[in-house]
XYZ file of C-alpha atoms in Angstrom:
321
model
C -5.007 7.672 -123.309
C -4.229 5.428 -126.304
C -4.269 6.572 -129.913
C -7.723 5.126 -130.631
C -9.231 6.961 -127.654
C -7.657 10.231 -128.772
C -9.017 9.739 -132.285
C -12.507 9.029 -130.951
C -12.510 12.166 -128.784
C -11.031 14.327 -131.538
C -13.541 13.213 -134.169
C -16.434 13.764 -131.763
C -15.130 17.296 -131.247
C -14.640 17.993 -134.970
C -18.193 16.830 -135.669
C -19.684 18.867 -132.818
C -20.887 15.780 -130.953
C -18.710 15.893 -127.844
C -20.114 16.764 -124.441
C -18.512 18.892 -121.743
C -16.593 16.055 -120.058
C -15.176 14.607 -123.283
C -14.089 18.050 -124.506
C -12.323 18.660 -121.202
C -10.640 15.235 -121.445
C -9.425 16.068 -124.949
C -8.234 19.530 -123.919
C -6.335 18.199 -120.900
C -4.564 15.615 -123.042
C -3.413 17.847 -125.907
C -2.456 20.747 -123.630
C -0.087 18.630 -121.515
C 1.491 16.293 -124.079
C 3.456 17.348 -127.158
C 2.963 13.879 -128.662
C -0.806 14.030 -128.151
C -0.871 17.513 -129.659
C 0.997 16.296 -132.742
C -1.405 13.361 -133.079
C -4.337 15.761 -132.681
C -3.001 17.981 -135.492
C -2.648 14.945 -137.759
C -6.173 13.792 -136.919
C -7.556 17.225 -137.717
C -5.903 17.167 -141.144
C -7.289 13.654 -141.704
C -10.817 14.780 -140.776
C -10.651 17.943 -142.892
C -9.494 15.936 -145.913
C -12.776 14.029 -145.983
C -15.158 16.562 -144.455
C -15.492 19.947 -146.119
C -19.119 20.949 -145.482
C -20.794 23.560 -147.624
C -22.622 26.486 -146.049
C -25.958 24.861 -146.895
C -24.866 21.592 -145.300
C -23.740 23.440 -142.201
C -27.041 25.276 -141.846
C -29.009 22.079 -142.432
C -27.042 20.187 -139.800
C -27.423 23.055 -137.304
C -31.169 23.100 -137.853
C -31.454 19.324 -137.328
C -29.305 19.111 -134.215
C -29.896 22.516 -132.667
C -26.173 22.973 -132.162
C -23.592 25.067 -133.923
C -21.143 22.603 -135.447
C -19.830 24.425 -138.490
C -16.087 24.337 -138.765
C -15.110 27.714 -137.425
C -12.377 30.054 -138.483
C -11.155 29.722 -134.940
C -7.690 30.609 -133.847
C -6.309 29.168 -130.626
C -2.973 30.763 -129.969
C -0.658 29.916 -127.145
C 1.626 32.885 -126.687
C 4.736 32.342 -124.655
C 5.721 35.582 -122.965
C 9.032 35.701 -121.082
C 10.236 38.337 -118.639
C 13.808 37.139 -119.189
C 13.845 37.520 -122.982
C 12.271 39.677 -125.642
C 11.433 36.718 -127.875
C 7.780 35.727 -128.283
C 6.953 32.205 -129.445
C 3.507 31.691 -130.943
C 1.901 28.271 -131.248
C -1.335 27.910 -133.190
C -2.646 24.705 -131.634
C -5.636 24.084 -133.883
C -4.006 24.988 -137.178
C -0.715 23.323 -136.290
C 1.490 26.353 -137.059
C 4.313 26.463 -134.528
C 7.174 28.698 -133.534
C 9.436 27.358 -130.813
C 12.568 28.108 -128.878
C 13.973 28.695 -125.425
C 12.503 31.957 -124.131
C 13.857 31.979 -120.580
C 12.973 30.811 -117.130
C 9.742 32.641 -116.293
C 6.989 32.108 -118.812
C 3.351 33.053 -119.102
C 1.232 31.097 -121.564
C -1.873 32.705 -123.012
C -4.646 30.941 -124.878
C -6.707 33.107 -127.216
C -9.885 31.958 -128.954
C -11.354 34.191 -131.658
C -14.356 34.108 -133.978
C -14.655 35.939 -137.280
C -17.486 38.113 -138.544
C -20.764 36.221 -138.835
C -19.431 33.267 -136.844
C -19.894 31.817 -133.373
C -18.432 28.914 -131.466
C -18.703 26.948 -128.231
C -15.794 25.947 -126.042
C -15.134 24.355 -122.665
C -12.579 26.004 -120.379
C -10.201 23.938 -118.194
C -12.554 24.343 -115.182
C -15.462 22.886 -117.245
C -17.079 26.305 -117.676
C -19.033 26.415 -120.943
C -18.603 29.508 -123.118
C -20.326 30.546 -126.334
C -18.545 33.239 -128.345
C -20.581 35.453 -130.650
C -19.238 36.896 -133.905
C -16.058 39.011 -133.937
C -15.249 38.033 -130.353
C -11.942 37.265 -128.636
C -11.472 35.429 -125.331
C -8.054 35.156 -123.664
C -6.845 33.382 -120.532
C -3.466 32.351 -119.116
C -2.083 28.987 -118.062
C -2.696 29.976 -114.425
C -6.424 29.612 -115.117
C -8.091 27.118 -112.751
C -4.934 26.917 -110.627
C -4.134 30.390 -109.300
C -7.166 32.210 -110.678
C -10.068 31.984 -113.125
C -9.607 35.198 -115.091
C -10.536 35.654 -118.732
C -10.365 38.745 -120.924
C -13.230 39.410 -123.337
C -13.725 41.664 -126.334
C -17.058 41.103 -128.089
C -20.005 39.086 -126.800
C -20.109 35.786 -124.919
C -22.509 33.613 -122.960
C -21.041 31.956 -119.868
C -22.272 28.911 -117.939
C -19.747 29.099 -115.110
C -18.758 26.102 -113.004
C -19.080 26.899 -109.306
C -15.862 27.209 -107.303
C -16.078 28.902 -103.908
C -12.312 29.361 -103.673
C -11.669 30.663 -107.194
C -14.156 33.309 -108.350
C -14.585 33.554 -112.115
C -13.624 37.025 -113.406
C -14.360 38.441 -116.856
C -12.143 41.430 -117.578
C -13.667 44.000 -119.945
C -10.977 46.607 -120.352
C -11.555 49.127 -117.572
C -14.338 47.114 -115.923
C -14.967 43.519 -114.871
C -17.583 40.956 -113.863
C -17.011 38.582 -110.936
C -19.007 35.368 -110.428
C -18.738 32.087 -108.531
C -21.148 29.977 -110.543
C -23.838 31.351 -112.811
C -25.240 31.807 -116.325
C -25.042 35.197 -117.992
C -24.465 37.027 -121.268
C -22.128 39.994 -121.654
C -21.584 42.195 -124.712
C -18.510 44.434 -124.763
C -17.645 45.245 -128.371
C -14.892 47.848 -128.733
C -16.872 49.467 -131.559
C -19.878 50.159 -129.312
C -20.436 52.807 -126.663
C -21.722 50.613 -123.853
C -21.326 47.269 -122.103
C -24.380 45.106 -121.470
C -24.688 42.202 -119.029
C -27.824 40.045 -118.668
C -28.084 37.581 -115.780
C -30.092 34.371 -116.226
C -29.081 32.489 -113.061
C -26.933 33.047 -109.984
C -25.388 36.416 -109.208
C -22.665 38.620 -110.633
C -20.813 41.704 -109.456
C -20.046 44.392 -112.037
C -17.096 46.639 -111.230
C -16.022 49.837 -112.945
C -13.643 52.551 -111.759
C -16.489 54.410 -110.056
C -19.097 51.801 -109.147
C -19.805 48.289 -107.880
C -23.190 46.783 -108.777
C -24.680 43.436 -107.726
C -26.892 41.945 -110.415
C -29.700 39.455 -109.732
C -31.454 36.952 -112.042
C -33.752 38.636 -114.544
C -31.791 41.889 -114.493
C -29.841 43.644 -117.234
C -27.037 46.124 -116.628
C -26.004 48.718 -119.203
C -22.778 50.627 -118.592
C -22.253 53.766 -120.691
C -18.559 54.028 -121.545
C -18.788 57.764 -122.244
C -20.385 59.176 -119.111
C -19.794 56.047 -116.950
C -23.467 55.897 -115.984
C -25.067 52.556 -115.079
C -28.639 51.497 -115.792
C -30.042 48.385 -114.108
C -33.450 47.080 -115.163
C -35.720 44.025 -115.250
C -35.912 42.436 -118.690
C -36.528 39.289 -120.699
C -32.976 38.075 -120.121
C -33.447 34.922 -122.224
C -33.637 37.133 -125.307
C -30.060 38.309 -124.682
C -28.807 34.732 -125.010
C -31.061 33.751 -127.940
C -28.153 34.104 -130.380
C -26.587 30.840 -129.163
C -29.654 29.079 -130.633
C -29.454 30.939 -133.938
C -31.748 33.894 -133.176
C -31.132 37.608 -132.755
C -33.790 38.787 -130.306
C -34.008 42.456 -129.336
C -37.109 43.193 -127.190
C -36.602 46.970 -127.201
C -33.967 48.423 -129.480
C -33.518 51.676 -131.356
C -32.647 51.499 -135.017
C -29.195 53.013 -134.542
C -28.377 50.597 -131.685
C -29.502 47.644 -133.816
C -27.322 48.792 -136.707
C -24.368 49.232 -134.345
C -24.736 45.618 -133.236
C -25.090 44.290 -136.801
C -21.984 46.278 -137.705
C -20.073 44.571 -134.883
C -21.357 41.101 -135.784
C -20.935 41.267 -139.564
C -18.070 43.761 -139.907
C -19.906 46.168 -142.206
C -20.183 49.956 -142.166
C -23.633 51.518 -141.956
C -24.224 55.118 -142.972
C -27.246 56.288 -141.025
C -28.315 59.640 -139.633
C -31.396 59.086 -137.463
C -33.958 61.838 -137.475
C -37.569 60.773 -137.162
C -37.061 57.549 -135.226
C -34.001 58.367 -133.125
C -35.713 57.473 -129.816
C -38.304 54.978 -131.074
C -37.732 51.377 -129.974
C -38.693 48.254 -131.877
C -39.092 44.535 -131.136
C -36.828 42.698 -133.563
C -36.499 38.895 -133.806
C -34.258 37.581 -136.567
C -32.849 34.275 -137.761
C -29.156 34.790 -137.116
C -28.148 32.105 -139.632
C -29.437 34.156 -142.579
C -27.359 36.460 -144.753
C -27.006 40.126 -143.859
C -29.143 41.195 -146.825
C -31.920 38.820 -145.711
C -31.702 40.258 -142.192
C -31.992 43.809 -143.511
C -35.002 42.817 -145.599
C -36.652 41.353 -142.501
C -35.861 44.463 -140.444
C -37.362 46.717 -143.115
C -40.730 44.994 -142.603
C -40.722 45.965 -138.923
C -38.784 49.223 -138.783
C -39.423 52.176 -141.117
C -36.195 51.944 -143.115
C -34.815 51.320 -146.568
C -31.265 50.306 -147.390
C -28.826 50.427 -150.283
C -25.477 48.645 -150.580
C -22.934 50.844 -152.299
C -19.130 51.074 -152.366
C -18.728 48.545 -149.568
C -21.096 50.398 -147.243
C -24.779 50.096 -146.409
C -26.781 53.310 -146.550
C -29.896 53.450 -144.385
C -32.785 55.813 -145.016
C -35.827 56.288 -142.813
C -39.208 55.944 -144.475
């Protein structure tokens, strides 16, 4: 790939205009060539120097194109772990911060992609699997991905459109549980701050595994795994609503007020003070514009659910009406 081709691919990526194949081509180039990686870093600095979009510009562009193209506070870290030495070298590929050195003979390289509070991003894995990461989410995989295995580790929420590979099943590790697929589309939410894991299957099939159970999920089904009592609930649902956030909507067909606040806390990194009494078990249908501010979201929720809120001392106090 010549320098002009690399620049074309990089600028398409920075502007959110690249497709799956061009993103994979770019990834393959910069992950295998130090020179290409250095050129990529320089191109990113060049693009950032002339393109610093405001929040309003970002939202306007997203609305026009239907894609999330805001420059993300995304960290891609390649962590070199050696069994022959205690040293750890960290390379921040996107930001260009590097730490090098000889760390021994056996090395394991990890790539970690993270989003901040209120953010989301789309990425293409080396096997061409498409992944959307919701806010406050971290995805990690090793350099053996797509060669020896297709394992990723997830904390937070992600939507996967998995490329089919009969010989290498795709595995999402969720702490003490996992999801195995061969080619499918599904959403999984596994925030460490929440008390359950939820998986919604749009197409294909997935196998959920915990220490005590193995469950096959079929299209149109939602699985909820309670981390406290290890119980599993499988039900039919509007599974498209679980993936609505990738298009800028937060859609909850049936949600209790405390569960909704738990999710907003995970997404926006805020603390809610709420002691449910009257409406502990009552469920609501909530559809929100996920690109709005948290205060606007709370105002919208207050029209549907019987609640009032007050922001005080860095916390949000919720009262039932």
